[in-house]
mmCIF file of C-alpha atoms in Angstrom:
data_model
loop_
_atom_site.group_PDB
_atom_site.id
_atom_site.type_symbol
_atom_site.label_atom_id
_atom_site.label_comp_id
_atom_site.label_asym_id
_atom_site.label_seq_id
_atom_site.Cartn_x
_atom_site.Cartn_y
_atom_site.Cartn_z
ATOM 1 C CA MET O 285 10.499 105.094 42.739
ATOM 2 C CA ARG O 286 11.658 108.262 40.971
ATOM 3 C CA ARG O 287 9.194 107.567 38.164
ATOM 4 C CA ILE O 288 6.271 107.058 40.576
ATOM 5 C CA ALA O 289 7.218 110.127 42.602
ATOM 6 C CA GLY O 290 7.379 112.162 39.412
ATOM 7 C CA ILE O 291 3.906 111.099 38.383
ATOM 8 C CA VAL O 292 2.401 111.784 41.801
ATOM 9 C CA LEU O 293 3.984 115.240 41.925
ATOM 10 C CA ALA O 294 2.787 116.075 38.421
ATOM 11 C CA VAL O 295 -0.774 115.036 39.160
ATOM 12 C CA LEU O 296 -0.839 116.925 42.458
ATOM 13 C CA LEU O 297 0.147 120.013 40.550
ATOM 14 C CA ILE O 298 -2.804 119.694 38.157
ATOM 15 C CA GLY O 299 -5.295 118.518 40.753
ATOM 16 C CA GLY O 300 -5.588 114.933 39.541
ATOM 17 C CA VAL O 301 -5.097 111.647 41.344
ATOM 18 C CA VAL O 302 -2.985 108.666 40.344
ATOM 19 C CA VAL O 303 -3.479 105.207 41.814
ATOM 20 C CA ALA O 304 -1.141 102.319 41.124
ATOM 21 C CA VAL O 305 -2.688 99.154 39.704
ATOM 22 C CA VAL O 306 -0.293 96.311 39.051
ATOM 23 C CA ALA O 307 -1.298 93.601 36.607
ATOM 24 C CA GLY O 308 1.609 91.271 37.321
ATOM 25 C CA ARG O 309 2.091 87.580 36.803
ATOM 26 C CA SER O 310 0.091 85.175 38.902
ATOM 27 C CA ASN O 311 1.865 82.416 40.818
ATOM 28 C CA GLY O 312 1.056 79.970 38.055
ATOM 29 C CA ASP O 313 2.831 82.131 35.491
ATOM 30 C CA LYS O 314 6.198 82.545 37.228
ATOM 31 C CA GLY O 315 7.831 80.264 34.742
ATOM 32 C CA THR O 316 6.725 82.352 31.783
ATOM 33 C CA ALA O 317 9.291 84.826 30.467
ATOM 34 C CA THR O 318 7.524 88.125 29.828
ATOM 35 C CA LYS O 319 8.401 91.668 28.876
ATOM 36 C CA THR O 320 7.174 94.278 31.360
ATOM 37 C CA VAL O 321 5.070 97.062 29.846
ATOM 38 C CA GLN O 322 4.649 100.214 31.930
ATOM 39 C CA ALA O 323 1.248 101.790 31.259
ATOM 40 C CA VAL O 324 -0.935 104.621 32.487
ATOM 41 C CA ILE O 325 -4.669 103.927 32.112
ATOM 42 C CA GLY O 326 -8.066 105.420 32.886
ATOM 43 C CA SER O 327 -9.356 104.226 36.276
ATOM 44 C CA GLU O 328 -12.332 102.359 34.761
ATOM 45 C CA LYS O 329 -9.875 99.855 33.213
ATOM 46 C CA ALA O 330 -8.118 99.035 36.490
ATOM 47 C CA GLU O 331 -10.181 95.914 37.191
ATOM 48 C CA PHE O 332 -9.613 94.652 33.646
ATOM 49 C CA PHE O 333 -5.823 94.802 33.873
ATOM 50 C CA ALA O 334 -5.861 93.370 37.406
ATOM 51 C CA ASP O 335 -8.000 90.375 36.367
ATOM 52 C CA PRO O 336 -5.870 87.176 36.724
ATOM 53 C CA ASP O 337 -7.310 85.872 33.442
ATOM 54 C CA VAL O 338 -6.213 89.037 31.640
ATOM 55 C CA VAL O 339 -2.786 88.730 33.255
ATOM 56 C CA LYS O 340 -2.575 85.124 32.066
ATOM 57 C CA ALA O 341 -3.725 85.978 28.526
ATOM 58 C CA LEU O 342 -1.106 88.725 28.241
ATOM 59 C CA ALA O 343 1.595 86.499 29.720
ATOM 60 C CA ALA O 344 0.774 83.835 27.132
ATOM 61 C CA LYS O 345 1.719 86.414 24.515
ATOM 62 C CA GLY O 346 4.886 87.378 26.394
ATOM 63 C CA TYR O 347 3.831 90.516 28.287
ATOM 64 C CA THR O 348 3.268 91.712 31.845
ATOM 65 C CA VAL O 349 1.440 95.053 32.150
ATOM 66 C CA LYS O 350 2.156 97.250 35.164
ATOM 67 C CA ALA O 351 -0.496 99.954 35.119
ATOM 68 C CA GLU O 352 -1.082 103.167 37.033
ATOM 69 C CA THR O 353 -4.433 104.939 36.851
ATOM 70 C CA SER O 354 -5.060 108.592 36.106
ATOM 71 C CA GLY O 355 -7.889 110.789 34.973
ATOM 72 C CA SER O 356 -7.737 110.632 31.182
ATOM 73 C CA TRP O 357 -7.453 114.390 30.720
ATOM 74 C CA ALA O 358 -4.915 114.620 33.539
ATOM 75 C CA MET O 359 -2.585 112.345 31.547
ATOM 76 C CA GLU O 360 -1.596 115.292 29.369
ATOM 77 C CA GLY O 361 0.160 116.838 32.374
ATOM 78 C CA LEU O 362 2.140 113.734 33.312
ATOM 79 C CA ASP O 363 5.744 113.008 32.376
ATOM 80 C CA LEU O 364 5.506 109.641 30.651
ATOM 81 C CA LYS O 365 9.187 109.269 29.885
ATOM 82 C CA GLY O 366 10.056 105.613 30.441
ATOM 83 C CA TYR O 367 6.494 104.438 29.883
ATOM 84 C CA ASP O 368 5.415 102.125 27.087
ATOM 85 C CA LEU O 369 1.717 102.787 26.733
ATOM 86 C CA ALA O 370 -0.963 105.343 27.591
ATOM 87 C CA LEU O 371 -4.595 104.238 27.418
ATOM 88 C CA PRO O 372 -6.977 107.135 28.078
ATOM 89 C CA SER O 373 -10.721 106.737 27.716
ATOM 90 C CA SER O 374 -11.318 108.704 24.520
ATOM 91 C CA GLN O 375 -9.687 109.919 21.338
ATOM 92 C CA ALA O 376 -9.259 113.599 22.256
ATOM 93 C CA PRO O 377 -6.754 113.176 25.127
ATOM 94 C CA ALA O 378 -5.101 110.347 23.173
ATOM 95 C CA ARG O 379 -4.477 112.678 20.240
ATOM 96 C CA GLU O 380 -2.987 115.277 22.579
ATOM 97 C CA LEU O 381 -0.640 112.658 24.027
ATOM 98 C CA ALA O 382 0.282 111.415 20.556
ATOM 99 C CA ALA O 383 1.211 114.948 19.496
ATOM 100 C CA LYS O 384 3.182 115.545 22.699
ATOM 101 C CA TYR O 385 5.227 112.351 22.307
ATOM 102 C CA GLU O 386 5.395 112.462 18.488
ATOM 103 C CA VAL O 387 3.493 109.211 18.012
ATOM 104 C CA THR O 388 2.517 108.843 14.355
ATOM 105 C CA GLY O 389 0.080 106.574 12.557
ATOM 106 C CA THR O 390 -3.414 105.417 13.449
ATOM 107 C CA LEU O 391 -4.008 105.076 17.173
ATOM 108 C CA PRO O 392 -5.584 101.709 18.076
ATOM 109 C CA ARG O 393 -9.097 101.839 19.589
ATOM 110 C CA PRO O 394 -9.569 98.307 20.951
ATOM 111 C CA PHE O 395 -12.932 98.827 22.663
ATOM 112 C CA TYR O 396 -15.533 101.425 23.576
ATOM 113 C CA SER O 397 -18.364 102.159 25.978
ATOM 114 C CA PRO O 398 -21.202 104.697 25.804
ATOM 115 C CA LEU O 399 -22.022 107.070 28.641
ATOM 116 C CA VAL O 400 -25.164 106.104 30.552
ATOM 117 C CA VAL O 401 -26.962 107.410 33.619
ATOM 118 C CA VAL O 402 -27.440 105.066 36.564
ATOM 119 C CA ALA O 403 -30.495 105.872 38.653
ATOM 120 C CA HIS O 404 -32.108 104.581 41.798
ATOM 121 C CA LYS O 405 -35.461 103.040 40.928
ATOM 122 C CA ASN O 406 -37.574 105.671 42.668
ATOM 123 C CA ALA O 407 -35.739 108.462 40.836
ATOM 124 C CA ALA O 408 -36.125 106.736 37.458
ATOM 125 C CA GLU O 409 -39.855 106.258 37.973
ATOM 126 C CA VAL O 410 -40.332 109.910 38.916
ATOM 127 C CA LEU O 411 -38.382 111.031 35.827
ATOM 128 C CA ALA O 412 -40.568 108.792 33.654
ATOM 129 C CA GLY O 413 -43.742 110.142 35.262
ATOM 130 C CA ASN O 414 -42.693 113.695 34.394
ATOM 131 C CA GLY O 415 -41.681 113.172 30.762
ATOM 132 C CA LEU O 416 -37.938 113.266 31.419
ATOM 133 C CA ALA O 417 -37.383 109.556 30.752
ATOM 134 C CA THR O 418 -39.075 106.412 29.481
ATOM 135 C CA LEU O 419 -38.788 102.916 30.950
ATOM 136 C CA ASP O 420 -38.907 99.877 28.679
ATOM 137 C CA GLU O 421 -37.677 97.254 31.176
ATOM 138 C CA ALA O 422 -37.746 97.048 34.948
ATOM 139 C CA HIS O 423 -34.123 98.149 35.092
ATOM 140 C CA ARG O 424 -33.599 99.919 31.772
ATOM 141 C CA GLY O 425 -34.840 103.016 29.998
ATOM 142 C CA THR O 426 -34.041 106.190 28.101
ATOM 143 C CA LEU O 427 -33.193 109.656 29.410
ATOM 144 C CA LYS O 428 -34.588 112.462 27.275
ATOM 145 C CA MET O 429 -31.623 114.778 27.124
ATOM 146 C CA ALA O 430 -33.398 117.876 25.761
ATOM 147 C CA ALA O 431 -36.101 117.633 28.437
ATOM 148 C CA TYR O 432 -33.498 117.110 31.159
ATOM 149 C CA LEU O 433 -31.464 120.111 29.996
ATOM 150 C CA ASP O 434 -34.631 122.245 29.998
ATOM 151 C CA ALA O 435 -35.223 121.180 33.601
ATOM 152 C CA ALA O 436 -31.623 122.006 34.517
ATOM 153 C CA ARG O 437 -31.879 125.393 32.834
ATOM 154 C CA ALA O 438 -34.990 126.159 34.897
ATOM 155 C CA ASP O 439 -33.359 124.967 38.164
ATOM 156 C CA ARG O 440 -36.163 122.460 38.713
ATOM 157 C CA THR O 441 -36.189 120.638 42.012
ATOM 158 C CA TRP O 442 -37.328 117.123 42.829
ATOM 159 C CA GLN O 443 -40.118 118.632 44.924
ATOM 160 C CA GLN O 444 -41.561 120.229 41.765
ATOM 161 C CA LEU O 445 -41.928 116.831 40.070
ATOM 162 C CA LYS O 446 -45.149 114.924 40.574
ATOM 163 C CA GLY O 447 -44.755 111.724 42.519
ATOM 164 C CA ALA O 448 -41.485 112.739 44.199
ATOM 165 C CA LYS O 449 -42.928 113.836 47.550
ATOM 166 C CA LYS O 450 -43.453 110.262 48.728
ATOM 167 C CA TYR O 451 -39.703 109.588 48.494
ATOM 168 C CA GLY O 452 -37.825 111.394 51.236
ATOM 169 C CA GLU O 453 -34.465 110.948 49.510
ATOM 170 C CA LEU O 454 -35.573 112.925 46.441
ATOM 171 C CA THR O 455 -35.016 116.508 47.552
ATOM 172 C CA GLY O 456 -33.173 119.568 46.297
ATOM 173 C CA THR O 457 -32.166 120.464 42.760
ATOM 174 C CA LEU O 458 -32.534 117.837 40.037
ATOM 175 C CA TYR O 459 -29.116 117.110 38.507
ATOM 176 C CA LEU O 460 -26.800 114.422 37.189
ATOM 177 C CA SER O 461 -23.588 113.777 39.122
ATOM 178 C CA SER O 462 -20.468 113.516 36.978
ATOM 179 C CA THR O 463 -16.718 113.575 37.344
ATOM 180 C CA ASP O 464 -14.523 116.676 37.081
ATOM 181 C CA PRO O 465 -14.501 117.543 33.347
ATOM 182 C CA GLU O 466 -11.071 119.156 33.583
ATOM 183 C CA THR O 467 -9.361 115.927 34.635
ATOM 184 C CA SER O 468 -11.753 113.058 33.871
ATOM 185 C CA ASN O 469 -12.938 111.763 30.527
ATOM 186 C CA SER O 470 -16.477 110.844 31.571
ATOM 187 C CA GLY O 471 -17.101 114.347 32.925
ATOM 188 C CA ALA O 472 -15.738 115.923 29.750
ATOM 189 C CA LEU O 473 -17.838 113.656 27.512
ATOM 190 C CA TYR O 474 -20.954 114.517 29.523
ATOM 191 C CA LEU O 475 -20.333 118.163 28.609
ATOM 192 C CA ALA O 476 -19.752 117.145 24.988
ATOM 193 C CA ALA O 477 -23.167 115.463 24.814
ATOM 194 C CA ALA O 478 -24.939 118.309 26.637
ATOM 195 C CA SER O 479 -23.308 120.990 24.491
ATOM 196 C CA TYR O 480 -24.254 119.075 21.322
ATOM 197 C CA VAL O 481 -27.937 119.078 22.314
ATOM 198 C CA GLU O 482 -27.778 122.691 23.470
ATOM 199 C CA ASN O 483 -26.218 123.660 20.128
ATOM 200 C CA GLY O 484 -29.173 122.290 18.168
ATOM 201 C CA GLY O 485 -27.678 118.905 17.346
ATOM 202 C CA LYS O 486 -24.369 120.284 16.103
ATOM 203 C CA VAL O 487 -20.906 119.930 17.572
ATOM 204 C CA VAL O 488 -19.676 123.065 19.317
ATOM 205 C CA ALA O 489 -16.823 124.416 17.223
ATOM 206 C CA GLY O 490 -16.264 128.155 17.603
ATOM 207 C CA ALA O 491 -16.074 130.849 20.259
ATOM 208 C CA ALA O 492 -19.658 132.025 19.693
ATOM 209 C CA GLU O 493 -21.008 128.504 20.181
ATOM 210 C CA VAL O 494 -18.895 128.048 23.317
ATOM 211 C CA ASP O 495 -20.338 131.318 24.673
ATOM 212 C CA ARG O 496 -23.892 130.121 24.043
ATOM 213 C CA ALA O 497 -23.374 126.716 25.658
ATOM 214 C CA ALA O 498 -21.264 127.855 28.622
ATOM 215 C CA PRO O 499 -24.057 129.179 30.926
ATOM 216 C CA LEU O 500 -25.972 125.900 30.843
ATOM 217 C CA LEU O 501 -22.811 123.799 31.244
ATOM 218 C CA HIS O 502 -21.839 125.918 34.255
ATOM 219 C CA LYS O 503 -25.219 125.116 35.815
ATOM 220 C CA LEU O 504 -24.743 121.402 35.176
ATOM 221 C CA VAL O 505 -21.390 121.416 36.981
ATOM 222 C CA SER O 506 -21.710 124.090 39.685
ATOM 223 C CA VAL O 507 -24.794 122.479 41.235
ATOM 224 C CA GLN O 508 -22.712 119.375 42.008
ATOM 225 C CA GLY O 509 -20.195 120.970 44.332
ATOM 226 C CA ALA O 510 -16.967 118.982 44.718
ATOM 227 C CA GLN O 511 -16.450 116.390 41.974
ATOM 228 C CA GLN O 512 -14.452 113.171 41.862
ATOM 229 C CA SER O 513 -11.501 112.919 39.473
ATOM 230 C CA GLY O 514 -12.265 109.362 38.318
ATOM 231 C CA SER O 515 -15.385 107.454 37.290
ATOM 232 C CA ASP O 516 -14.493 104.351 39.303
ATOM 233 C CA ALA O 517 -14.988 106.090 42.668
ATOM 234 C CA VAL O 518 -18.222 107.759 41.485
ATOM 235 C CA PHE O 519 -19.727 104.424 40.473
ATOM 236 C CA ARG O 520 -18.670 102.691 43.696
ATOM 237 C CA ASP O 521 -20.313 105.469 45.724
ATOM 238 C CA PHE O 522 -23.561 105.068 43.782
ATOM 239 C CA VAL O 523 -23.662 101.284 44.202
ATOM 240 C CA SER O 524 -23.042 101.671 47.944
ATOM 241 C CA GLY O 525 -26.072 103.961 48.179
ATOM 242 C CA ALA O 526 -24.135 107.169 48.777
ATOM 243 C CA GLY O 527 -24.597 110.478 47.007
ATOM 244 C CA ASN O 528 -26.909 111.646 44.252
ATOM 245 C CA PRO O 529 -29.643 109.335 42.839
ATOM 246 C CA LEU O 530 -28.582 110.093 39.222
ATOM 247 C CA VAL O 531 -24.973 109.560 38.135
ATOM 248 C CA VAL O 532 -23.176 109.672 34.765
ATOM 249 C CA VAL O 533 -20.986 106.566 34.318
ATOM 250 C CA TYR O 534 -19.740 104.250 31.590
ATOM 251 C CA GLU O 535 -21.962 101.394 30.464
ATOM 252 C CA SER O 536 -18.939 99.125 30.963
ATOM 253 C CA GLN O 537 -19.021 99.734 34.711
ATOM 254 C CA VAL O 538 -22.600 98.472 34.932
ATOM 255 C CA ALA O 539 -21.887 95.525 32.627
ATOM 256 C CA SER O 540 -18.882 94.514 34.723
ATOM 257 C CA LEU O 541 -21.003 94.616 37.886
ATOM 258 C CA LEU O 542 -23.623 92.379 36.269
ATOM 259 C CA ALA O 543 -20.965 89.987 34.982
ATOM 260 C CA ARG O 544 -19.864 89.436 38.586
ATOM 261 C CA GLY O 545 -23.356 88.167 39.354
ATOM 262 C CA GLU O 546 -24.626 91.298 41.069
ATOM 263 C CA GLN O 547 -28.077 92.496 40.028
ATOM 264 C CA PRO O 548 -29.063 95.416 42.278
ATOM 265 C CA GLU O 549 -32.837 95.635 42.559
ATOM 266 C CA ASP O 550 -32.608 99.413 43.037
ATOM 267 C CA LEU O 551 -30.544 100.034 39.875
ATOM 268 C CA VAL O 552 -31.982 101.406 36.624
ATOM 269 C CA VAL O 553 -29.780 102.144 33.611
ATOM 270 C CA LEU O 554 -30.929 105.119 31.539
ATOM 271 C CA TYR O 555 -29.414 105.477 28.067
ATOM 272 C CA PRO O 556 -29.429 109.178 27.094
ATOM 273 C CA ASP O 557 -31.146 109.540 23.727
ATOM 274 C CA THR O 558 -28.106 111.649 22.806
ATOM 275 C CA THR O 559 -24.876 110.349 24.286
ATOM 276 C CA VAL O 560 -21.174 109.976 23.523
ATOM 277 C CA ASN O 561 -19.104 106.844 23.121
ATOM 278 C CA SER O 562 -15.949 106.587 25.155
ATOM 279 C CA ASP O 563 -13.489 105.234 22.581
ATOM 280 C CA HIS O 564 -10.665 103.784 24.658
ATOM 281 C CA THR O 565 -7.674 104.792 22.561
ATOM 282 C CA ALA O 566 -4.124 103.514 22.920
ATOM 283 C CA VAL O 567 -1.052 105.707 22.542
ATOM 284 C CA PRO O 568 1.944 103.368 22.053
ATOM 285 C CA LEU O 569 5.114 105.036 23.314
ATOM 286 C CA THR O 570 7.409 102.078 22.551
ATOM 287 C CA GLU O 571 7.331 98.968 20.386
ATOM 288 C CA ASP O 572 6.309 96.851 23.386
ATOM 289 C CA GLY O 573 3.456 99.259 24.081
ATOM 290 C CA LYS O 574 2.399 99.002 20.448
ATOM 291 C CA ALA O 575 2.391 95.202 20.650
ATOM 292 C CA VAL O 576 0.134 95.207 23.725
ATOM 293 C CA ALA O 577 -2.227 97.720 22.084
ATOM 294 C CA GLU O 578 -2.507 95.459 19.041
ATOM 295 C CA LEU O 579 -3.196 92.420 21.239
ATOM 296 C CA LEU O 580 -6.034 94.293 22.957
ATOM 297 C CA SER O 581 -7.532 94.915 19.525
ATOM 298 C CA SER O 582 -7.071 91.490 17.934
ATOM 299 C CA ASP O 583 -6.454 88.678 20.417
ATOM 300 C CA PRO O 584 -9.638 86.554 20.735
ATOM 301 C CA ALA O 585 -9.014 85.680 24.391
ATOM 302 C CA LEU O 586 -8.498 89.303 25.376
ATOM 303 C CA ARG O 587 -11.552 90.425 23.395
ATOM 304 C CA LYS O 588 -13.724 87.936 25.307
ATOM 305 C CA LEU O 589 -12.304 89.278 28.557
ATOM 306 C CA GLU O 590 -13.044 92.836 27.451
ATOM 307 C CA VAL O 591 -16.702 91.833 27.104
ATOM 308 C CA ARG O 592 -16.582 90.241 30.559
ATOM 309 C CA HIS O 593 -15.503 93.608 31.935
ATOM 310 C CA GLY O 594 -18.291 95.402 30.133
ATOM 311 C CA PHE O 595 -16.420 96.904 27.193
ATOM 312 C CA ARG O 596 -17.684 96.627 23.629
ATOM 313 C CA PRO O 597 -14.850 95.380 21.360
ATOM 314 C CA GLN O 598 -14.706 97.356 18.128
ATOM 315 C CA GLY O 599 -16.652 95.686 15.325
ATOM 316 C CA GLU O 600 -18.431 93.149 17.490
ATOM 317 C CA ALA O 601 -21.840 93.437 19.205
ATOM 318 C CA ALA O 602 -22.695 89.740 19.412
ATOM 319 C CA GLY O 603 -22.310 88.309 22.879
ATOM 320 C CA PHE O 604 -22.538 91.659 24.649
ATOM 321 C CA ALA O 605 -25.207 92.022 27.322
ATOM 322 C CA SER O 606 -26.987 88.722 26.786
ATOM 323 C CA ASP O 607 -29.168 89.672 29.783
ATOM 324 C CA THR O 608 -30.872 92.812 28.484
ATOM 325 C CA THR O 609 -32.867 93.514 31.639
ATOM 326 C CA TYR O 610 -30.387 96.283 32.444
ATOM 327 C CA LEU O 611 -28.450 96.866 29.217
ATOM 328 C CA LYS O 612 -28.982 97.197 25.479
ATOM 329 C CA GLN O 613 -27.199 94.701 23.268
ATOM 330 C CA GLU O 614 -27.590 96.999 20.270
ATOM 331 C CA LEU O 615 -27.496 100.762 20.755
ATOM 332 C CA THR O 616 -30.700 101.371 18.823
ATOM 333 C CA GLY O 617 -32.477 104.624 19.544
ATOM 334 C CA VAL O 618 -29.306 106.157 20.954
ATOM 335 C CA HIS O 619 -27.871 109.050 18.933
ATOM 336 C CA GLN O 620 -24.096 109.410 19.081
ATOM 337 C CA ALA O 621 -23.071 113.052 19.434
ATOM 338 C CA ALA O 622 -19.880 114.291 17.832
ATOM 339 C CA VAL O 623 -17.168 115.351 20.274
ATOM 340 C CA PRO O 624 -15.556 118.814 20.009
ATOM 341 C CA THR O 625 -11.845 119.175 19.433
ATOM 342 C CA SER O 626 -9.610 118.854 22.466
ATOM 343 C CA LYS O 627 -9.075 122.632 22.547
ATOM 344 C CA VAL O 628 -12.812 123.382 22.484
ATOM 345 C CA LEU O 629 -13.642 120.674 25.027
ATOM 346 C CA HIS O 630 -10.985 122.009 27.390
ATOM 347 C CA GLU O 631 -12.524 125.470 27.076
ATOM 348 C CA LEU O 632 -16.030 124.112 27.698
ATOM 349 C CA ALA O 633 -14.749 122.334 30.807
ATOM 350 C CA ARG O 634 -12.987 125.473 32.040
ATOM 351 C CA ARG O 635 -16.086 127.596 31.538
ATOM 352 C CA ALA O 636 -18.306 124.960 33.135
ATOM 353 C CA ARG O 637 -16.115 124.857 36.224
ATOM 354 C CA GLY O 638 -16.244 128.645 36.341
#
């Protein structure tokens, strides 16, 4: 209880949110002796660790993972003493945690997922009709990042786009909803991709480049108003029909939804032509944490389950997104932007939030 209270207090102080997710043993596994691994994870991995098949696969290797969720960037402010493993959603916060807790060696990156934009069908069709996107399947297409950023810079509204007037829900300023970039990885990576395009296809590295990118990034964030601290809640809101018709999420969240047999007729997945991969990166804090991180990277059963939950295991594309109506199996035509250093990305997020 002291550990949980400490985490909650720390996150309240930095404006983040922590939710407990316990991946314990199922009733059928009570006879299996396992070591308990305390972990803090990004919220988008909560369903994976709570999956009974994942629990069983870990128990077969001798481990029970008890996980608590946090915004990936908020993890840096937590006291992880007594924890075995941190699993943020990208390399930058993982490196900060590794430095803080003096973790040496290569940090395992068991799986990854690119940022995508989920759109309601009417919104996607209007974007395509105005040169901001292309559609190559009924539920899949490409967002033209440079064109979108030009529209954002000019404060374009839905009403200014041809074809939008017949859809009553498409009103107000055109923008992508994202999570809080100061606490959440997906929000920070959205700024990384936008700043890369704004900087002429180069990663933002110095103060002058931050100054040039900051005004546009502030527009991208300030127009949204209050932002969620985790991508899981943002995606659930979109699927339920609430909120903005364009939302930045992880591809894995869409893939997991499809794997459960849901195929929303109103959903279109737009791959930004310049995006960023979310490299889920493990920071082992103990030997047991290191063992679990290695299992996530190498165990065949766990790798299959990672695909089930929409993640792309490192070094393996085959078997991902066999139904390509919504998703791309291969990320062709998608340019991967470089991500700024943690220090620069923090500054971009601070300036964007204003």
